[in-house]
Amino acid sequence: AAAAGDVMFLDNLGPTGAPDGYSCEVRLPADVRPGEPCDAEVWGYEVPPLDVFALGVCLFILAWRIPPWGLALRSDGTFQYIQAYGIQQLLTTWRLPLLSAEAMALLTDMMAANPQRRPSAEDCLASEWLRPLAEAQVPVHAVEDDVVDPAVAAIARMEIAADRRMVNWGDTWADDLRTAVREIAGTGYRITDAHGQQRIERAGQPGELEEVPLPSAFPLCVSVN
């Protein structure tokens, strides 16, 4: 149970008193009582957990060439899905290959919504996945060398697999879906949601869905059959 002085990770409340999709850390006051409202001090974020979270997202993009979500907010369907079911379940739904068990465990911890649950940078380096690289020699290129890391170049171009396109929730999702369908044009394709359910298009209107999906159904996946 929480006690006075504890730091808690809670939903942020908007002007109406309802959660606005953001979260924040607060420290409980000395006079806090169970079951009673109180005014808690905003604790803010520490930098190291933020860096670990950002590195986790970068590793996700390097591994699967697609962002894990549109926005790291509870209002984002994919972000909410990951917090509820985990990264591994999302990748399974997207029909993407998994990394090793050690890599998946580390990535899951690094991308935890609650910063208190993320490992430190030292813990990451000591993980089962990265430990074998502890003594590895990393090549260093001179500043003037015209060397581009292929992985960095891929991220810069936001390359995605040729056999699938992902569509995240947002104001432009409908246009993005039509674009994704056009890019897969000429092949048999299917549109599935974040739960693996196939979405049906209107007859003769590629990329136009019969039913507008809820935010929790995103991301949508356009994939080659």
mmCIF file of C-alpha atoms in Angstrom:
data_model
loop_
_atom_site.group_PDB
_atom_site.id
_atom_site.type_symbol
_atom_site.label_atom_id
_atom_site.label_comp_id
_atom_site.label_asym_id
_atom_site.label_seq_id
_atom_site.Cartn_x
_atom_site.Cartn_y
_atom_site.Cartn_z
ATOM 1 C CA ALA A 1 0.000 0.000 0.000
ATOM 2 C CA ALA A 2 1.142 3.542 -0.712
ATOM 3 C CA ALA A 3 2.310 5.665 2.221
ATOM 4 C CA ALA A 4 3.260 9.263 2.936
ATOM 5 C CA GLY A 5 6.271 10.352 0.888
ATOM 6 C CA ASP A 6 5.837 7.635 -1.751
ATOM 7 C CA VAL A 7 6.189 8.631 -5.414
ATOM 8 C CA MET A 8 3.239 7.420 -7.493
ATOM 9 C CA PHE A 9 2.740 7.207 -11.267
ATOM 10 C CA LEU A 10 -0.820 8.386 -11.968
ATOM 11 C CA ASP A 11 -3.089 9.588 -14.753
ATOM 12 C CA ASN A 12 -3.066 13.337 -15.244
ATOM 13 C CA LEU A 13 -6.491 14.977 -14.938
ATOM 14 C CA GLY A 14 -7.638 17.588 -17.421
ATOM 15 C CA PRO A 15 -9.830 20.668 -16.780
ATOM 16 C CA THR A 16 -12.961 18.496 -16.621
ATOM 17 C CA GLY A 17 -11.445 16.220 -13.985
ATOM 18 C CA ALA A 18 -11.176 13.298 -16.394
ATOM 19 C CA PRO A 19 -7.849 11.704 -17.491
ATOM 20 C CA ASP A 20 -6.401 13.607 -20.463
ATOM 21 C CA GLY A 21 -4.146 10.820 -21.758
ATOM 22 C CA TYR A 22 -1.000 12.039 -20.018
ATOM 23 C CA SER A 23 0.567 10.561 -16.877
ATOM 24 C CA CYS A 24 2.752 12.089 -14.198
ATOM 25 C CA GLU A 25 4.650 11.221 -11.046
ATOM 26 C CA VAL A 26 3.563 12.789 -7.764
ATOM 27 C CA ARG A 27 4.792 12.494 -4.179
ATOM 28 C CA LEU A 28 2.171 11.829 -1.528
ATOM 29 C CA PRO A 29 2.035 14.399 1.311
ATOM 30 C CA ALA A 30 2.795 13.615 4.953
ATOM 31 C CA ASP A 31 -0.882 13.834 5.943
ATOM 32 C CA VAL A 32 -2.214 11.457 3.273
ATOM 33 C CA ARG A 33 -4.981 9.106 4.431
ATOM 34 C CA PRO A 34 -6.235 5.959 2.674
ATOM 35 C CA GLY A 35 -9.398 6.535 0.651
ATOM 36 C CA GLU A 36 -9.308 10.333 1.015
ATOM 37 C CA PRO A 37 -8.370 12.915 -1.669
ATOM 38 C CA CYS A 38 -5.197 14.911 -1.142
ATOM 39 C CA ASP A 39 -3.000 17.511 -2.825
ATOM 40 C CA ALA A 40 0.161 15.774 -4.000
ATOM 41 C CA GLU A 41 3.396 17.421 -5.098
ATOM 42 C CA VAL A 42 4.287 16.991 -8.763
ATOM 43 C CA TRP A 43 7.507 14.988 -8.734
ATOM 44 C CA GLY A 44 8.425 15.309 -12.407
ATOM 45 C CA TYR A 45 10.584 12.971 -14.451
ATOM 46 C CA GLU A 46 14.186 11.997 -13.882
ATOM 47 C CA VAL A 47 16.351 12.119 -16.999
ATOM 48 C CA PRO A 48 17.898 8.588 -16.969
ATOM 49 C CA PRO A 49 14.528 6.729 -17.151
ATOM 50 C CA LEU A 50 13.508 9.017 -20.017
ATOM 51 C CA ASP A 51 16.695 8.171 -21.894
ATOM 52 C CA VAL A 52 16.174 4.441 -21.340
ATOM 53 C CA PHE A 53 12.594 4.738 -22.635
ATOM 54 C CA ALA A 54 13.770 6.641 -25.737
ATOM 55 C CA LEU A 55 16.488 4.049 -26.391
ATOM 56 C CA GLY A 56 13.895 1.300 -26.110
ATOM 57 C CA VAL A 57 11.790 2.977 -28.797
ATOM 58 C CA CYS A 58 14.898 3.368 -31.000
ATOM 59 C CA LEU A 59 15.695 -0.326 -30.595
ATOM 60 C CA PHE A 60 12.113 -1.185 -31.565
ATOM 61 C CA ILE A 61 12.389 0.890 -34.762
ATOM 62 C CA LEU A 62 15.790 -0.602 -35.599
ATOM 63 C CA ALA A 63 14.430 -4.128 -35.156
ATOM 64 C CA TRP A 64 11.126 -3.815 -37.024
ATOM 65 C CA ARG A 65 11.452 -0.604 -39.083
ATOM 66 C CA ILE A 66 8.244 0.913 -37.720
ATOM 67 C CA PRO A 67 7.398 3.017 -34.651
ATOM 68 C CA PRO A 68 5.596 1.124 -31.872
ATOM 69 C CA TRP A 69 2.887 3.797 -31.629
ATOM 70 C CA GLY A 70 1.843 7.224 -32.871
ATOM 71 C CA LEU A 71 2.053 9.025 -29.505
ATOM 72 C CA ALA A 72 3.175 7.694 -26.112
ATOM 73 C CA LEU A 73 -0.191 8.602 -24.560
ATOM 74 C CA ARG A 74 -2.975 6.501 -23.113
ATOM 75 C CA SER A 75 -5.241 8.015 -25.762
ATOM 76 C CA ASP A 76 -3.115 6.311 -28.455
ATOM 77 C CA GLY A 77 -4.636 2.928 -29.294
ATOM 78 C CA THR A 78 -1.330 1.133 -29.896
ATOM 79 C CA PHE A 79 0.342 2.562 -26.802
ATOM 80 C CA GLN A 80 -2.661 1.475 -24.732
ATOM 81 C CA TYR A 81 -2.578 -1.973 -26.361
ATOM 82 C CA ILE A 82 1.112 -2.465 -25.482
ATOM 83 C CA GLN A 83 0.551 -1.474 -21.853
ATOM 84 C CA ALA A 84 -2.361 -3.907 -21.615
ATOM 85 C CA TYR A 85 -1.006 -6.907 -23.539
ATOM 86 C CA GLY A 86 2.721 -6.330 -24.015
ATOM 87 C CA ILE A 87 5.078 -5.791 -26.934
ATOM 88 C CA GLN A 88 5.299 -9.479 -27.793
ATOM 89 C CA GLN A 89 1.528 -9.772 -28.270
ATOM 90 C CA LEU A 90 1.511 -6.663 -30.485
ATOM 91 C CA LEU A 91 4.262 -8.088 -32.699
ATOM 92 C CA THR A 92 2.411 -11.391 -32.913
ATOM 93 C CA THR A 93 -0.728 -9.532 -33.995
ATOM 94 C CA TRP A 94 1.298 -7.629 -36.601
ATOM 95 C CA ARG A 95 2.781 -10.948 -37.777
ATOM 96 C CA LEU A 96 6.315 -9.695 -37.164
ATOM 97 C CA PRO A 97 9.164 -11.938 -35.953
ATOM 98 C CA LEU A 98 10.272 -11.774 -32.327
ATOM 99 C CA LEU A 99 13.805 -11.187 -31.106
ATOM 100 C CA SER A 100 15.449 -13.563 -28.642
ATOM 101 C CA ALA A 101 13.764 -14.051 -25.265
ATOM 102 C CA GLU A 102 16.541 -12.018 -23.607
ATOM 103 C CA ALA A 103 16.110 -9.145 -26.072
ATOM 104 C CA MET A 104 12.307 -9.121 -25.728
ATOM 105 C CA ALA A 105 12.570 -9.052 -21.925
ATOM 106 C CA LEU A 106 14.951 -6.097 -21.980
ATOM 107 C CA LEU A 107 12.918 -4.183 -24.547
ATOM 108 C CA THR A 108 9.717 -4.717 -22.554
ATOM 109 C CA ASP A 109 11.351 -3.316 -19.404
ATOM 110 C CA MET A 110 12.895 -0.339 -21.222
ATOM 111 C CA MET A 111 9.562 0.655 -22.758
ATOM 112 C CA ALA A 112 7.510 0.359 -19.568
ATOM 113 C CA ALA A 113 5.090 3.290 -19.161
ATOM 114 C CA ASN A 114 5.965 3.658 -15.477
ATOM 115 C CA PRO A 115 9.506 5.104 -15.243
ATOM 116 C CA GLN A 116 10.008 3.420 -11.862
ATOM 117 C CA ARG A 117 9.833 0.034 -13.600
ATOM 118 C CA ARG A 118 12.490 0.778 -16.215
ATOM 119 C CA PRO A 119 16.037 -0.524 -15.742
ATOM 120 C CA SER A 120 18.970 1.823 -15.356
ATOM 121 C CA ALA A 121 21.492 2.205 -18.165
ATOM 122 C CA GLU A 122 23.869 0.032 -16.146
ATOM 123 C CA ASP A 123 21.207 -2.654 -15.777
ATOM 124 C CA CYS A 124 20.594 -2.587 -19.536
ATOM 125 C CA LEU A 125 24.280 -3.099 -20.303
ATOM 126 C CA ALA A 126 24.401 -5.951 -17.782
ATOM 127 C CA SER A 127 21.368 -7.693 -19.286
ATOM 128 C CA GLU A 128 21.603 -11.213 -20.694
ATOM 129 C CA TRP A 129 21.175 -9.807 -24.199
ATOM 130 C CA LEU A 130 23.914 -7.152 -24.103
ATOM 131 C CA ARG A 131 26.362 -8.750 -21.701
ATOM 132 C CA PRO A 132 28.177 -10.725 -24.448
ATOM 133 C CA LEU A 133 29.014 -7.399 -26.134
ATOM 134 C CA ALA A 134 30.639 -5.898 -23.029
ATOM 135 C CA GLU A 135 34.177 -6.444 -24.311
ATOM 136 C CA ALA A 136 33.425 -5.859 -27.992
ATOM 137 C CA GLN A 137 35.541 -3.314 -29.819
ATOM 138 C CA VAL A 138 33.391 -0.636 -31.427
ATOM 139 C CA PRO A 139 34.867 0.880 -34.621
ATOM 140 C CA VAL A 140 35.141 4.654 -34.538
ATOM 141 C CA HIS A 141 35.144 6.667 -37.766
ATOM 142 C CA ALA A 142 36.816 9.999 -38.201
ATOM 143 C CA VAL A 143 34.444 12.949 -38.493
ATOM 144 C CA GLU A 144 35.473 13.566 -42.091
ATOM 145 C CA ASP A 145 34.779 9.971 -43.149
ATOM 146 C CA ASP A 146 31.726 9.702 -45.375
ATOM 147 C CA VAL A 147 30.378 6.604 -43.640
ATOM 148 C CA VAL A 148 26.672 6.027 -43.172
ATOM 149 C CA ASP A 149 25.390 3.231 -40.958
ATOM 150 C CA PRO A 150 22.777 1.312 -43.020
ATOM 151 C CA ALA A 151 20.504 1.063 -39.971
ATOM 152 C CA VAL A 152 20.675 4.818 -39.402
ATOM 153 C CA ALA A 153 19.990 5.449 -43.073
ATOM 154 C CA ALA A 154 16.975 3.128 -42.945
ATOM 155 C CA ILE A 155 15.506 4.994 -39.994
ATOM 156 C CA ALA A 156 16.112 8.327 -41.697
ATOM 157 C CA ARG A 157 14.166 7.133 -44.715
ATOM 158 C CA MET A 158 11.590 5.423 -42.459
ATOM 159 C CA GLU A 159 11.824 2.305 -44.608
ATOM 160 C CA ILE A 160 9.132 -0.279 -44.024
ATOM 161 C CA ALA A 161 8.771 -3.842 -45.169
ATOM 162 C CA ALA A 162 7.675 -4.273 -48.766
ATOM 163 C CA ASP A 163 4.882 -6.662 -47.810
ATOM 164 C CA ARG A 164 3.099 -4.535 -45.207
ATOM 165 C CA ARG A 165 2.154 -0.976 -44.247
ATOM 166 C CA MET A 166 1.101 0.187 -40.784
ATOM 167 C CA VAL A 167 -1.476 2.928 -40.194
ATOM 168 C CA ASN A 168 -1.569 4.604 -36.774
ATOM 169 C CA TRP A 169 -4.476 6.431 -35.179
ATOM 170 C CA GLY A 170 -4.667 10.157 -35.921
ATOM 171 C CA ASP A 171 -6.554 12.822 -37.810
ATOM 172 C CA THR A 172 -5.163 11.586 -41.140
ATOM 173 C CA TRP A 173 -5.613 7.839 -40.619
ATOM 174 C CA ALA A 174 -8.174 7.505 -43.436
ATOM 175 C CA ASP A 175 -5.858 9.194 -45.959
ATOM 176 C CA ASP A 176 -2.922 7.167 -44.639
ATOM 177 C CA LEU A 177 -4.905 3.961 -45.126
ATOM 178 C CA ARG A 178 -5.772 4.804 -48.725
ATOM 179 C CA THR A 179 -2.100 5.622 -49.371
ATOM 180 C CA ALA A 180 -1.003 2.327 -47.809
ATOM 181 C CA VAL A 181 -3.435 0.408 -50.011
ATOM 182 C CA ARG A 182 -2.175 2.190 -53.138
ATOM 183 C CA GLU A 183 1.427 1.306 -52.221
ATOM 184 C CA ILE A 184 0.459 -2.374 -52.019
ATOM 185 C CA ALA A 185 -1.573 -2.072 -55.243
ATOM 186 C CA GLY A 186 -1.263 -4.879 -57.744
ATOM 187 C CA THR A 187 -1.118 -7.610 -55.121
ATOM 188 C CA GLY A 188 -3.694 -9.369 -53.006
ATOM 189 C CA TYR A 189 -3.843 -7.696 -49.628
ATOM 190 C CA ARG A 190 -5.816 -7.691 -46.404
ATOM 191 C CA ILE A 191 -6.457 -5.026 -43.762
ATOM 192 C CA THR A 192 -6.332 -6.141 -40.124
ATOM 193 C CA ASP A 193 -6.608 -4.211 -36.862
ATOM 194 C CA ALA A 194 -4.532 -4.384 -33.689
ATOM 195 C CA HIS A 195 -6.598 -7.369 -32.511
ATOM 196 C CA GLY A 196 -5.937 -9.378 -35.663
ATOM 197 C CA GLN A 197 -9.469 -8.913 -36.987
ATOM 198 C CA GLN A 198 -9.818 -8.360 -40.734
ATOM 199 C CA ARG A 199 -11.429 -5.069 -41.738
ATOM 200 C CA ILE A 200 -13.774 -5.043 -44.719
ATOM 201 C CA GLU A 201 -13.603 -2.382 -47.446
ATOM 202 C CA ARG A 202 -16.546 -0.852 -49.229
ATOM 203 C CA ALA A 203 -17.217 -2.459 -52.596
ATOM 204 C CA GLY A 204 -15.137 -0.849 -55.344
ATOM 205 C CA GLN A 205 -13.502 1.615 -52.927
ATOM 206 C CA PRO A 206 -9.993 0.437 -51.986
ATOM 207 C CA GLY A 207 -8.915 1.719 -48.593
ATOM 208 C CA GLU A 208 -12.439 2.802 -47.597
ATOM 209 C CA LEU A 209 -13.665 0.750 -44.644
ATOM 210 C CA GLU A 210 -17.283 -0.219 -44.130
ATOM 211 C CA GLU A 211 -17.008 0.634 -40.422
ATOM 212 C CA VAL A 212 -14.889 3.364 -38.853
ATOM 213 C CA PRO A 213 -12.551 1.642 -36.367
ATOM 214 C CA LEU A 214 -12.229 2.801 -32.772
ATOM 215 C CA PRO A 215 -8.855 4.219 -31.648
ATOM 216 C CA SER A 216 -8.246 1.013 -29.694
ATOM 217 C CA ALA A 217 -8.296 -0.928 -32.996
ATOM 218 C CA PHE A 218 -5.163 0.827 -34.252
ATOM 219 C CA PRO A 219 -2.675 0.393 -35.724
ATOM 220 C CA LEU A 220 -4.194 -1.066 -38.853
ATOM 221 C CA CYS A 221 -1.996 -3.334 -40.935
ATOM 222 C CA VAL A 222 -2.187 -3.553 -44.726
ATOM 223 C CA SER A 223 -0.328 -6.731 -45.658
ATOM 224 C CA VAL A 224 0.167 -8.934 -48.703
ATOM 225 C CA ASN A 225 -1.857 -12.141 -48.542
#
